[in-house]
């Protein structure tokens, strides 16, 4: 170091877009945006129309339903993502409405479930859209974390998650009972033009 000199810092901007998720990369966020808009064409980093704002991370905030509702209720559209313990498998669902904890079902035809058997391989991704019982597509209850479907097609209780495939959502063969080691919930916000 030279005394009385001002150091020159030549930092180059990162070439890759960082996401705040510890579970998925930006390509999966682009896939979610495509599914949300029910489009066939892929989004690029430049034209993805949504911001995904992290509301909850299980290992940071806790896995209990109370914390889920404290951090995620009344936040608008969200996507919940969970990793099945000791695997590369990701499961979750999109709720276009706001979560609540009042023990009631919510009506939508725009929600979906997903199952990605290998998070590093987008071709392993499956989507299950609501195909019946739209009036019971989403369930908000203080005793559960994110819950989808009238027969609890996918629901969370702490680190124990369960699926009963094919009630309100098309069957995508999510395992019927599993333990997760991480989950995240993101608010899905439309970018301003």
PDB file of C-alpha atoms in Angstrom, residues 23-35 42-43 88 90 114-127:
ATOM      1  CA  UNK A  23     -33.611 -24.069  -3.640  1.00  0.00           C
ATOM      2  CA  UNK A  24     -33.945 -23.059  -7.281  1.00  0.00           C
ATOM      3  CA  UNK A  25     -32.176 -21.015  -9.940  1.00  0.00           C
ATOM      4  CA  UNK A  26     -33.423 -18.240 -12.195  1.00  0.00           C
ATOM      5  CA  UNK A  27     -34.379 -20.687 -14.964  1.00  0.00           C
ATOM      6  CA  UNK A  28     -36.988 -22.223 -12.676  1.00  0.00           C
ATOM      7  CA  UNK A  29     -38.340 -18.763 -11.807  1.00  0.00           C
ATOM      8  CA  UNK A  30     -38.724 -18.180 -15.571  1.00  0.00           C
ATOM      9  CA  UNK A  31     -40.574 -21.510 -15.836  1.00  0.00           C
ATOM     10  CA  UNK A  32     -42.896 -20.464 -13.001  1.00  0.00           C
ATOM     11  CA  UNK A  33     -43.626 -17.171 -14.811  1.00  0.00           C
ATOM     12  CA  UNK A  34     -44.479 -19.126 -17.968  1.00  0.00           C
ATOM     13  CA  UNK A  35     -46.833 -21.366 -15.998  1.00  0.00           C
ATOM     14  CA  UNK A  42     -40.267 -19.120 -22.639  1.00  0.00           C
ATOM     15  CA  UNK A  43     -39.364 -15.916 -20.837  1.00  0.00           C
ATOM     16  CA  UNK A  88     -33.033 -33.016  -5.600  1.00  0.00           C
ATOM     17  CA  UNK A  90     -38.812 -29.885  -5.444  1.00  0.00           C
ATOM     18  CA  UNK A 114     -45.619 -28.579  -9.486  1.00  0.00           C
ATOM     19  CA  UNK A 115     -43.205 -31.438  -8.995  1.00  0.00           C
ATOM     20  CA  UNK A 116     -39.613 -31.314 -10.215  1.00  0.00           C
ATOM     21  CA  UNK A 117     -37.870 -34.644  -9.715  1.00  0.00           C
ATOM     22  CA  UNK A 118     -34.396 -33.194 -10.426  1.00  0.00           C
ATOM     23  CA  UNK A 119     -33.966 -29.479  -9.734  1.00  0.00           C
ATOM     24  CA  UNK A 120     -30.994 -29.447 -12.121  1.00  0.00           C
ATOM     25  CA  UNK A 121     -33.055 -30.809 -15.016  1.00  0.00           C
ATOM     26  CA  UNK A 122     -35.975 -28.645 -16.202  1.00  0.00           C
ATOM     27  CA  UNK A 123     -37.317 -31.457 -18.372  1.00  0.00           C
ATOM     28  CA  UNK A 124     -38.224 -33.296 -15.140  1.00  0.00           C
ATOM     29  CA  UNK A 125     -40.718 -30.540 -14.204  1.00  0.00           C
ATOM     30  CA  UNK A 126     -44.449 -31.363 -14.100  1.00  0.00           C
ATOM     31  CA  UNK A 127     -47.376 -29.026 -13.552  1.00  0.00           C
TER      32      UNK A 127
END
